[in-house]
Coordinates of C-alpha atoms and ligand atoms in Angstrom, one line a residue:
M1 CA 22.4 34.2 -52.6
P2 CA 19.6 36.6 -52.9
I3 CA 16.8 36.1 -55.5
E4 CA 18.9 36.5 -58.7
T5 CA 16.0 36.2 -61.1
A6 CA 15.0 39.4 -63.0
L7 CA 11.3 40.2 -63.3
R8 CA 10.0 42.3 -66.2
L9 CA 6.6 43.1 -67.6
Y10 CA 6.2 43.1 -71.4
D11 CA 3.4 43.5 -73.8
P12 CA 1.8 40.1 -74.5
S13 CA 3.0 40.2 -78.1
A14 CA 6.6 40.3 -77.0
Q15 CA 7.1 36.6 -76.6
E16 CA 10.7 35.5 -76.8
A17 CA 11.5 32.6 -74.5
D18 CA 11.5 29.0 -75.5
L19 CA 9.2 28.3 -72.6
L20 CA 5.7 29.9 -72.5
A21 CA 3.4 29.6 -69.5
V22 CA -0.3 30.3 -70.1
P23 CA -3.2 30.0 -67.6
F24 CA -5.7 27.2 -68.1
G25 CA -8.7 28.5 -70.0
A26 CA -6.8 31.2 -71.8
D27 CA -7.1 31.5 -75.6
L28 CA -4.0 30.0 -77.1
T29 CA -4.6 30.6 -80.7
A30 CA -2.7 33.8 -80.8
D31 CA 0.4 32.3 -79.2
V32 CA 1.0 28.8 -80.7
E33 CA -0.5 26.4 -83.0
L34 CA -1.7 23.5 -81.0
H35 CA -2.7 20.4 -82.9
L36 CA -4.8 19.1 -80.1
P37 CA -7.9 20.7 -78.6
V38 CA -7.1 22.1 -75.2
P39 CA -10.1 20.6 -73.3
A40 CA -9.2 17.1 -74.6
L41 CA -5.6 17.7 -73.7
L42 CA -6.4 18.7 -70.2
A43 CA -8.9 15.8 -69.8
H44 CA -6.2 13.4 -71.0
H45 CA -3.9 14.7 -68.2
E46 CA -6.8 14.6 -65.8
A47 CA -6.1 18.2 -65.0
K48 CA -8.8 20.1 -63.2
G49 CA -7.2 23.6 -63.3
E50 CA -6.2 23.7 -59.6
A51 CA -3.5 26.1 -58.5
G52 CA -0.2 24.2 -58.7
E53 CA -1.2 22.0 -61.6
V54 CA 0.9 22.3 -64.8
V55 CA 0.4 20.5 -68.1
E56 CA 3.4 20.6 -70.3
V57 CA 2.9 20.5 -74.1
P58 CA 5.7 20.5 -76.7
V59 CA 4.8 22.6 -79.8
A60 CA 6.5 23.1 -83.1
H61 CA 8.2 26.4 -83.4
G62 CA 9.8 26.8 -86.8
D63 CA 12.3 23.9 -86.9
A64 CA 12.6 23.9 -83.1
V65 CA 10.4 22.7 -80.3
R66 CA 9.0 25.0 -77.8
R67 CA 7.2 24.1 -74.6
V68 CA 3.9 25.5 -73.4
L69 CA 3.1 25.1 -69.7
L70 CA -0.7 25.3 -69.1
Y71 CA -0.9 26.3 -65.5
G72 CA -3.9 26.0 -63.2
V73 CA -5.1 29.1 -61.3
G74 CA -7.7 27.4 -59.1
D75 CA -10.1 30.1 -57.8
A76 CA -7.8 32.8 -59.0
S77 CA -7.5 34.2 -55.5
P78 CA -4.1 35.8 -54.5
R79 CA -3.3 32.7 -52.5
A80 CA -4.0 30.4 -55.5
L81 CA -2.0 32.6 -57.8
R82 CA 1.0 32.8 -55.5
R83 CA 1.1 29.0 -55.5
A84 CA 0.6 28.9 -59.3
G85 CA 3.5 31.4 -59.8
A86 CA 5.7 29.4 -57.6
V87 CA 5.1 26.1 -59.4
V88 CA 5.6 27.6 -62.8
A89 CA 8.9 29.3 -61.7
R90 CA 10.1 26.0 -60.4
R91 CA 9.4 24.4 -63.7
A92 CA 11.6 27.1 -65.4
R93 CA 14.6 26.4 -63.2
G94 CA 17.8 25.9 -65.2
R95 CA 16.6 28.0 -68.1
R96 CA 17.5 31.5 -69.2
S97 CA 14.0 32.9 -69.4
I98 CA 10.3 32.1 -69.3
D99 CA 7.4 34.0 -70.9
L100 CA 4.6 33.9 -68.2
R101 CA 1.2 35.1 -69.3
L102 CA -0.8 36.8 -66.6
P103 CA -4.4 35.7 -66.1
E104 CA -6.4 38.5 -67.7
D105 CA -8.9 39.3 -65.0
A106 CA -6.9 38.5 -61.9
G107 CA -6.6 42.2 -61.0
A108 CA -3.8 44.0 -59.3
R109 CA -3.7 41.8 -56.2
G110 CA -3.8 38.6 -58.3
W111 CA -1.0 39.7 -60.7
A112 CA 1.1 40.8 -57.7
A113 CA 0.6 37.4 -56.1
L114 CA 1.6 35.5 -59.2
A115 CA 4.7 37.6 -59.6
E116 CA 5.6 37.3 -55.9
G117 CA 5.1 33.5 -55.9
A118 CA 7.3 33.2 -58.9
L119 CA 10.1 35.3 -57.4
L120 CA 9.9 33.6 -54.0
A121 CA 10.2 30.2 -55.5
S122 CA 13.3 31.4 -57.5
Y123 CA 15.2 32.0 -54.3
T124 CA 18.3 29.8 -54.1
M125 CA 20.4 29.3 -51.0
K126 CA 23.5 28.3 -52.7
I127 CA 24.9 28.4 -56.2
G128 CA 27.2 25.9 -57.9
S129 CA 27.0 23.0 -55.4
G130 CA 24.1 20.8 -56.5
G131 CA 20.6 22.1 -57.2
V132 CA 19.5 23.8 -60.4
K133 CA 19.9 27.5 -60.9
A134 CA 16.8 29.5 -60.8
V135 CA 15.5 30.9 -64.2
E136 CA 17.4 34.1 -65.0
E137 CA 14.5 36.1 -66.2
I138 CA 10.8 35.9 -65.7
R139 CA 9.1 37.8 -68.6
L140 CA 5.5 38.6 -67.4
L141 CA 3.2 39.2 -70.3
G142 CA 0.3 41.4 -69.4
P143 CA -1.3 44.8 -69.4
E144 CA 0.6 47.9 -68.5
E145 CA -1.8 48.5 -65.7
A146 CA -0.3 45.6 -63.8
R147 CA 3.1 47.4 -63.5
P148 CA 2.7 49.2 -60.1
A149 CA 1.3 46.1 -58.4
I150 CA 4.1 44.0 -59.8
E151 CA 6.8 46.4 -58.8
R152 CA 5.5 46.4 -55.2
A153 CA 5.4 42.6 -55.2
E154 CA 9.0 42.6 -56.3
V155 CA 10.0 44.9 -53.5
A156 CA 8.3 42.6 -51.0
A157 CA 9.7 39.4 -52.5
R158 CA 13.3 40.8 -52.4
A159 CA 12.8 41.8 -48.8
V160 CA 11.9 38.2 -48.1
G161 CA 15.0 37.1 -50.0
L162 CA 17.1 39.3 -47.7
V163 CA 15.6 37.7 -44.6
R164 CA 16.3 34.3 -46.0
D165 CA 19.9 35.2 -46.8
L166 CA 20.5 36.6 -43.3
A167 CA 18.8 33.7 -41.5
N168 CA 20.5 31.0 -43.7
M169 CA 24.0 32.4 -43.0
P170 CA 25.9 30.0 -40.8
S171 CA 26.7 31.4 -37.4
S172 CA 30.5 30.8 -38.0
E173 CA 30.2 34.0 -40.0
K174 CA 27.0 35.5 -38.6
N175 CA 27.7 37.0 -35.2
P176 CA 26.1 40.1 -33.7
E177 CA 28.8 42.4 -35.2
W178 CA 28.2 40.9 -38.6
L179 CA 24.5 41.3 -38.3
A180 CA 24.9 45.0 -37.3
A181 CA 27.2 45.5 -40.3
R182 CA 24.5 44.1 -42.7
A183 CA 21.9 46.3 -41.1
V184 CA 24.1 49.4 -41.6
E185 CA 24.6 48.4 -45.3
V186 CA 20.8 48.2 -45.7
A187 CA 20.4 51.6 -44.1
E188 CA 23.0 53.2 -46.4
R189 CA 21.2 52.0 -49.5
S190 CA 17.7 52.6 -48.3
G191 CA 17.9 56.1 -46.9
L192 CA 17.7 55.1 -43.2
R193 CA 19.5 56.4 -40.2
S194 CA 21.3 53.8 -38.2
K195 CA 22.8 53.5 -34.8
V196 CA 24.7 50.5 -33.2
W197 CA 25.4 50.1 -29.5
T198 CA 28.7 48.3 -28.7
P199 CA 29.0 46.4 -25.4
D200 CA 30.4 49.5 -23.8
D201 CA 27.4 51.5 -25.0
L202 CA 25.1 48.8 -23.8
A203 CA 26.7 48.8 -20.3
A204 CA 26.5 52.6 -20.1
G205 CA 22.8 52.5 -21.1
G206 CA 21.9 49.8 -18.7
F207 CA 20.9 47.1 -21.2
G208 CA 21.5 44.2 -18.8
G209 CA 19.4 41.6 -20.6
I210 CA 21.3 41.9 -23.9
L211 CA 24.6 41.9 -22.1
A212 CA 23.7 38.9 -19.9
V213 CA 22.7 36.8 -22.8
G214 CA 25.8 37.7 -24.8
Q215 CA 28.3 37.4 -22.0
G216 CA 29.1 33.7 -22.6
S217 CA 30.2 34.3 -26.2
V218 CA 33.5 35.4 -27.6
S219 CA 31.4 37.5 -30.1
P220 CA 29.9 40.3 -28.0
P221 CA 26.3 41.6 -28.4
R222 CA 24.9 44.6 -30.2
L223 CA 21.7 46.6 -30.2
I224 CA 20.9 47.9 -33.7
Q225 CA 18.5 50.8 -34.5
L226 CA 17.3 51.7 -38.0
S227 CA 15.1 54.8 -38.5
Y228 CA 12.8 55.5 -41.4
E229 CA 11.5 59.1 -41.9
P230 CA 8.9 59.2 -44.6
A231 CA 9.0 62.1 -47.1
D232 CA 5.2 62.7 -46.5
P233 CA 4.6 61.5 -42.9
D234 CA 1.1 60.5 -41.7
G235 CA 2.0 61.5 -38.1
T236 CA 2.1 57.9 -36.6
H237 CA 5.2 56.2 -35.3
V238 CA 5.7 52.4 -35.3
V239 CA 8.5 50.6 -33.6
L240 CA 9.4 47.1 -34.8
V241 CA 11.5 45.0 -32.4
G242 CA 13.3 41.8 -33.6
K243 CA 15.0 39.0 -31.7
G244 CA 18.5 38.8 -33.1
I245 CA 20.1 35.7 -31.5
T246 CA 22.7 34.8 -34.0
F247 CA 23.0 31.3 -32.5
D248 CA 21.1 29.8 -29.7
S249 CA 22.9 26.9 -28.0
G250 CA 20.7 27.4 -24.9
G251 CA 23.7 28.7 -22.9
L252 CA 24.4 26.7 -19.7
S253 CA 20.8 25.4 -20.0
L254 CA 22.3 23.7 -23.0
K255 CA 20.1 22.3 -25.8
P256 CA 20.5 18.8 -27.1
T257 CA 22.0 18.5 -30.6
D258 CA 18.6 18.1 -32.3
G259 CA 17.3 21.2 -30.7
M260 CA 20.4 23.2 -31.6
K261 CA 21.1 22.3 -35.2
F262 CA 18.9 24.9 -36.8
M263 CA 19.5 27.6 -34.2
K264 CA 21.4 29.8 -36.6
T265 CA 18.0 31.0 -37.7
D266 CA 17.2 32.3 -34.2
M267 CA 17.7 35.9 -35.5
A268 CA 14.9 35.6 -38.1
G269 CA 12.7 38.2 -36.3
G270 CA 15.6 40.6 -36.4
A271 CA 16.3 39.9 -40.0
V272 CA 12.6 40.7 -40.8
V273 CA 13.0 44.0 -39.0
I274 CA 16.1 44.9 -41.1
A275 CA 14.5 43.8 -44.4
V276 CA 11.2 45.6 -43.8
L277 CA 13.0 48.8 -42.9
G278 CA 15.0 48.5 -46.1
A279 CA 11.8 48.3 -48.2
L280 CA 9.8 51.2 -46.8
R281 CA 11.1 53.9 -49.0
D282 CA 10.5 51.9 -52.2
L283 CA 6.9 51.3 -51.1
G284 CA 6.3 54.9 -50.2
V285 CA 5.2 54.0 -46.7
R286 CA 4.0 57.2 -44.9
T287 CA 4.3 55.9 -41.3
R288 CA 7.5 56.7 -39.4
V289 CA 9.1 53.4 -38.5
T290 CA 12.0 52.6 -36.1
G291 CA 13.5 49.2 -36.1
L292 CA 15.4 47.7 -33.2
V293 CA 17.3 44.4 -33.3
A294 CA 18.6 43.0 -30.1
A295 CA 21.6 40.8 -31.3
A296 CA 23.5 38.4 -29.1
E297 CA 25.0 34.9 -29.3
N298 CA 23.7 32.6 -26.6
M299 CA 26.7 30.4 -25.6
P300 CA 27.8 28.3 -22.6
S301 CA 31.3 29.2 -21.2
G302 CA 33.1 30.2 -18.1
S303 CA 31.7 33.7 -18.5
A304 CA 28.2 32.7 -19.4
Q305 CA 25.2 33.7 -17.2
R306 CA 24.1 31.0 -14.8
P307 CA 20.7 29.7 -13.9
G308 CA 19.7 31.6 -10.7
D309 CA 21.5 34.8 -11.7
V310 CA 19.6 38.0 -11.3
I311 CA 19.9 40.6 -14.0
T312 CA 18.8 44.2 -14.3
H313 CA 17.1 45.3 -17.5
Y314 CA 17.0 48.6 -19.2
G315 CA 14.8 50.8 -17.0
G316 CA 15.7 48.9 -13.8
R317 CA 13.4 45.9 -13.6
T318 CA 15.2 42.8 -12.3
V319 CA 14.8 39.3 -13.6
E320 CA 15.8 35.9 -12.1
V321 CA 17.2 33.8 -15.0
L322 CA 16.1 30.3 -14.1
N323 CA 16.7 29.0 -17.6
T324 CA 19.4 30.5 -19.9
D325 CA 17.6 29.0 -22.9
A326 CA 14.7 31.4 -22.4
E327 CA 17.1 34.1 -23.7
G328 CA 15.0 35.7 -26.4
R329 CA 12.7 37.4 -23.9
L330 CA 15.7 38.8 -22.1
V331 CA 17.1 40.6 -25.1
L332 CA 13.7 41.7 -26.2
A333 CA 12.8 43.1 -22.7
D334 CA 15.6 45.6 -23.0
A335 CA 14.6 46.7 -26.5
L336 CA 10.9 47.0 -25.6
A337 CA 11.7 49.0 -22.4
Y338 CA 14.0 51.3 -24.4
A339 CA 11.3 51.8 -27.1
D340 CA 8.8 52.7 -24.5
D341 CA 11.1 55.0 -22.6
V342 CA 12.8 56.8 -25.4
L343 CA 11.0 56.4 -28.8
D344 CA 7.4 57.3 -27.8
P345 CA 5.8 55.0 -30.4
D346 CA 2.1 54.8 -31.1
T347 CA 2.4 51.1 -31.7
I348 CA 5.1 48.5 -31.0
V349 CA 5.3 45.1 -32.8
D350 CA 7.9 42.6 -31.9
L351 CA 8.8 39.5 -33.9
A352 CA 10.7 36.5 -32.4
T353 CA 11.5 32.9 -32.8
L354 CA 10.6 32.8 -29.2
T355 CA 9.2 29.4 -28.1
G356 CA 9.1 25.8 -29.3
A357 CA 5.7 25.7 -27.7
I358 CA 4.1 27.8 -30.4
G359 CA 5.2 25.3 -33.0
V360 CA 3.4 22.6 -31.0
A361 CA 0.2 24.8 -30.8
L362 CA 0.0 26.1 -34.3
G363 CA 2.4 24.0 -36.5
R364 CA 4.5 25.2 -39.3
D365 CA 2.1 27.2 -41.4
I366 CA 0.6 29.8 -39.2
G367 CA 2.4 32.3 -37.0
A368 CA 1.0 33.6 -33.6
V369 CA 0.0 37.1 -32.7
F370 CA -0.5 38.1 -29.1
S371 CA -2.0 41.6 -28.3
S372 CA -4.1 43.2 -25.6
T373 CA -5.4 45.6 -28.3
D374 CA -8.2 44.0 -30.3
D375 CA -8.0 46.3 -33.3
L376 CA -4.2 45.8 -33.6
A377 CA -4.6 42.0 -33.5
K378 CA -7.3 42.3 -36.2
E379 CA -5.2 44.6 -38.4
L380 CA -2.3 42.1 -38.2
V381 CA -4.5 39.0 -38.8
E382 CA -5.9 40.8 -41.9
A383 CA -2.5 41.8 -43.2
G384 CA -1.4 38.2 -42.7
E385 CA -4.3 36.9 -44.7
A386 CA -3.8 39.4 -47.5
S387 CA 0.0 38.9 -47.7
G388 CA 0.2 35.1 -47.4
D389 CA 1.9 35.2 -44.0
P390 CA -1.0 34.0 -42.0
L391 CA -1.4 34.7 -38.3
W392 CA -3.6 33.2 -35.6
R393 CA -4.5 35.3 -32.5
M394 CA -3.4 33.7 -29.2
P395 CA -4.6 34.8 -25.8
L396 CA -2.7 36.7 -23.1
I397 CA -4.2 34.9 -20.1
D398 CA -3.8 37.0 -17.0
D399 CA -4.4 34.1 -14.7
Y400 CA -1.0 32.7 -15.9
R401 CA 0.9 35.8 -14.9
P402 CA 1.8 34.4 -11.4
A403 CA 4.0 31.8 -13.3
L404 CA 6.5 34.6 -13.7
D405 CA 6.6 35.6 -10.0
S406 CA 10.1 35.4 -8.4
P407 CA 11.0 35.4 -4.7
V408 CA 14.3 37.3 -5.5
A409 CA 13.5 39.6 -8.4
D410 CA 10.6 41.5 -10.1
L411 CA 10.1 38.6 -12.5
S412 CA 11.4 35.1 -13.3
N413 CA 12.2 34.4 -17.0
I414 CA 10.3 31.1 -17.0
D415 CA 7.4 29.3 -15.3
A416 CA 9.9 27.5 -13.0
E417 CA 7.5 25.0 -11.5
G418 CA 5.9 24.3 -14.8
T419 CA 2.4 24.6 -13.2
Y420 CA 0.8 26.7 -15.9
G421 CA 1.9 25.2 -19.2
G422 CA 1.2 27.3 -22.3
G423 CA 4.9 28.2 -22.8
A424 CA 4.2 30.6 -25.7
I425 CA 1.6 32.5 -23.5
T426 CA 3.8 32.9 -20.5
A427 CA 6.6 34.1 -22.8
A428 CA 4.3 36.7 -24.2
L429 CA 3.2 37.8 -20.7
F430 CA 6.8 38.3 -19.8
L431 CA 7.3 40.6 -22.8
R432 CA 4.2 42.6 -22.0
E433 CA 5.8 43.6 -18.7
F434 CA 8.2 45.8 -20.6
T435 CA 5.8 47.5 -23.0
G436 CA 4.7 50.3 -20.6
G437 CA 1.0 49.6 -21.4
R438 CA 1.5 50.8 -25.0
R439 CA -0.4 49.5 -28.0
W440 CA 1.7 46.4 -28.6
A441 CA 1.6 43.1 -30.5
H442 CA 4.0 40.2 -30.2
L443 CA 4.5 37.7 -33.1
D444 CA 5.9 34.4 -32.2
I445 CA 7.4 33.0 -35.4
A446 CA 9.3 30.1 -34.1
G447 CA 7.1 27.6 -35.9
V448 CA 7.0 29.3 -39.2
S449 CA 10.5 30.7 -39.8
R450 CA 12.0 27.6 -41.3
S451 CA 10.8 25.2 -44.0
T452 CA 11.9 21.6 -44.1
A453 CA 11.6 21.2 -47.8
D454 CA 11.5 23.1 -51.2
D455 CA 7.8 23.5 -51.5
G456 CA 5.8 26.2 -53.4
I457 CA 7.1 29.6 -52.4
F458 CA 9.5 28.1 -49.8
T459 CA 12.9 26.8 -50.3
K460 CA 14.4 24.5 -47.6
G461 CA 15.7 26.7 -44.8
A462 CA 14.6 30.1 -43.7
T463 CA 11.1 31.2 -45.0
G464 CA 11.3 35.0 -44.3
F465 CA 7.9 34.8 -42.6
G466 CA 6.8 38.2 -41.3
A467 CA 8.3 40.5 -43.9
R468 CA 5.4 40.5 -46.4
L469 CA 3.0 40.7 -43.5
L470 CA 4.5 43.8 -42.0
L471 CA 5.0 45.5 -45.3
E472 CA 1.3 44.9 -46.1
W473 CA 0.3 46.2 -42.7
L474 CA 2.5 49.3 -42.9
S475 CA 1.4 50.1 -46.5
S476 CA -2.3 49.7 -45.9
Ligands
BES513 N1 15.0 29.9 -29.9 C1 14.2 29.1 -29.0 C2 12.8 28.8 -29.5 C3 12.7 27.9 -30.8 C4 12.5 26.6 -30.7 C5 12.8 28.5 -32.0 C6 12.4 25.8 -31.8 C7 12.7 27.7 -33.2 C8 12.5 26.4 -33.1 C9 14.1 29.8 -27.7 O1 15.1 30.6 -27.3 C10 14.0 28.7 -26.6 O2 15.0 28.0 -26.5 N2 12.9 28.6 -26.0 C11 12.7 27.7 -25.0 C12 12.0 28.3 -23.8 C13 11.9 27.5 -22.6 C14 13.3 27.3 -22.0 C15 11.0 28.2 -21.5 C16 11.8 26.5 -25.6 O3 10.9 26.8 -26.4 O4 12.1 25.4 -25.2
MN514 MN1 16.7 29.6 -26.3
ZN515 ZN1 16.2 31.4 -28.8

């Protein structure tokens, strides 16, 4: 299910719901008759006003009882307000509507963050079977000047919802053909051009990496391209490349069950590319953007690629495949080389659930950015901070490059001897070989693309990490 909750902005006098959320510290006298002084009430609950704190107060409302949620806003930063919005929306689950008063002086970014947090926390993976339905309508009460920021926040939140939907879809339904069909649907409703390479097209074009990874599956691979042409272009062209492995069993280098059970989300990077492209027109982005999703299912079978095979990528570089579980870099290599050869971008950014190693290095909260271009890394780190999809810059260590030398091909797909360590770094170095020296950044989102619990803006399952970050970067 996408985010089904409606979000609307109303004049503060237009209260209607039987649940009213008001920020700590706001004047309540206009809204409800409280028979207790607010400071004493908060002290009684030992509430300090931190973001995520909620004190619930039943109040008389004619003959009925209405509930007021006093919600903490912490330092009123976007980060705090995102969390506050999420917690309040969770408390409204199961209800038809909630009146949610915006903190008066939070400003456009703050209001947007509160609205975004409330919508993201209202995402539900499944309806009907267990779990409580998200609130049907969030009625934001605030000034008219908040409207543009809230509308943009809603576009971003719904893009995240689409990423979560695509990534949460079981691989029994989600194969490369299915993913391509969803991308084409998004293109049709968002004014994008689309192009899909079938296996024959891929063979004719020399996309040996995507074909090799997909050759063990009964569901053949696809390359998906979406193109956004702004009405008022600023003259720059960005290519976004996403890893679209619809299931990663590891191939013949088979994963154990524990390592495989969440691998339906191994196309999260590709889903971000699709959802971001789908939101650009609504945000009025002026950069030309092309999205590429390299989609394949990595399966073991009699037709699967074998460790030791040598494959030829788009553009002619050869790679010795020493581990079929290092498949993301193989499909991305083709797409990166194609972007460099044909699309002439000013900047390339790829996103991929590429390595377990990055989860070891940075954990589940912070994604990795690798780039040889300092200003691009800085832009992305800043967009991450502003959007709530935080990034940490990781190094491309040239001394580790010999890890990828092969005696039989231009490159090996892994550090076969394991002498260098730093698995996320050698993976990034591999990708760099296919970028033609262009301005490029690689986001390894393997650690952050899945949440283990319903918590704040996250619902258990896919997080949609990367969509808000890229939309922020492309619109600023
Ligand atoms: N899709 C995985 C990476 C991954 C791991 C994503 C955990 C999300 C959670 C990727 O294709 C993979 O299998 N990488 C290998 C690389 C290794 C064989 C060099 C890994 O990380 O073990
Ligand atoms: Mn793998
Ligand atoms: Zn993978």
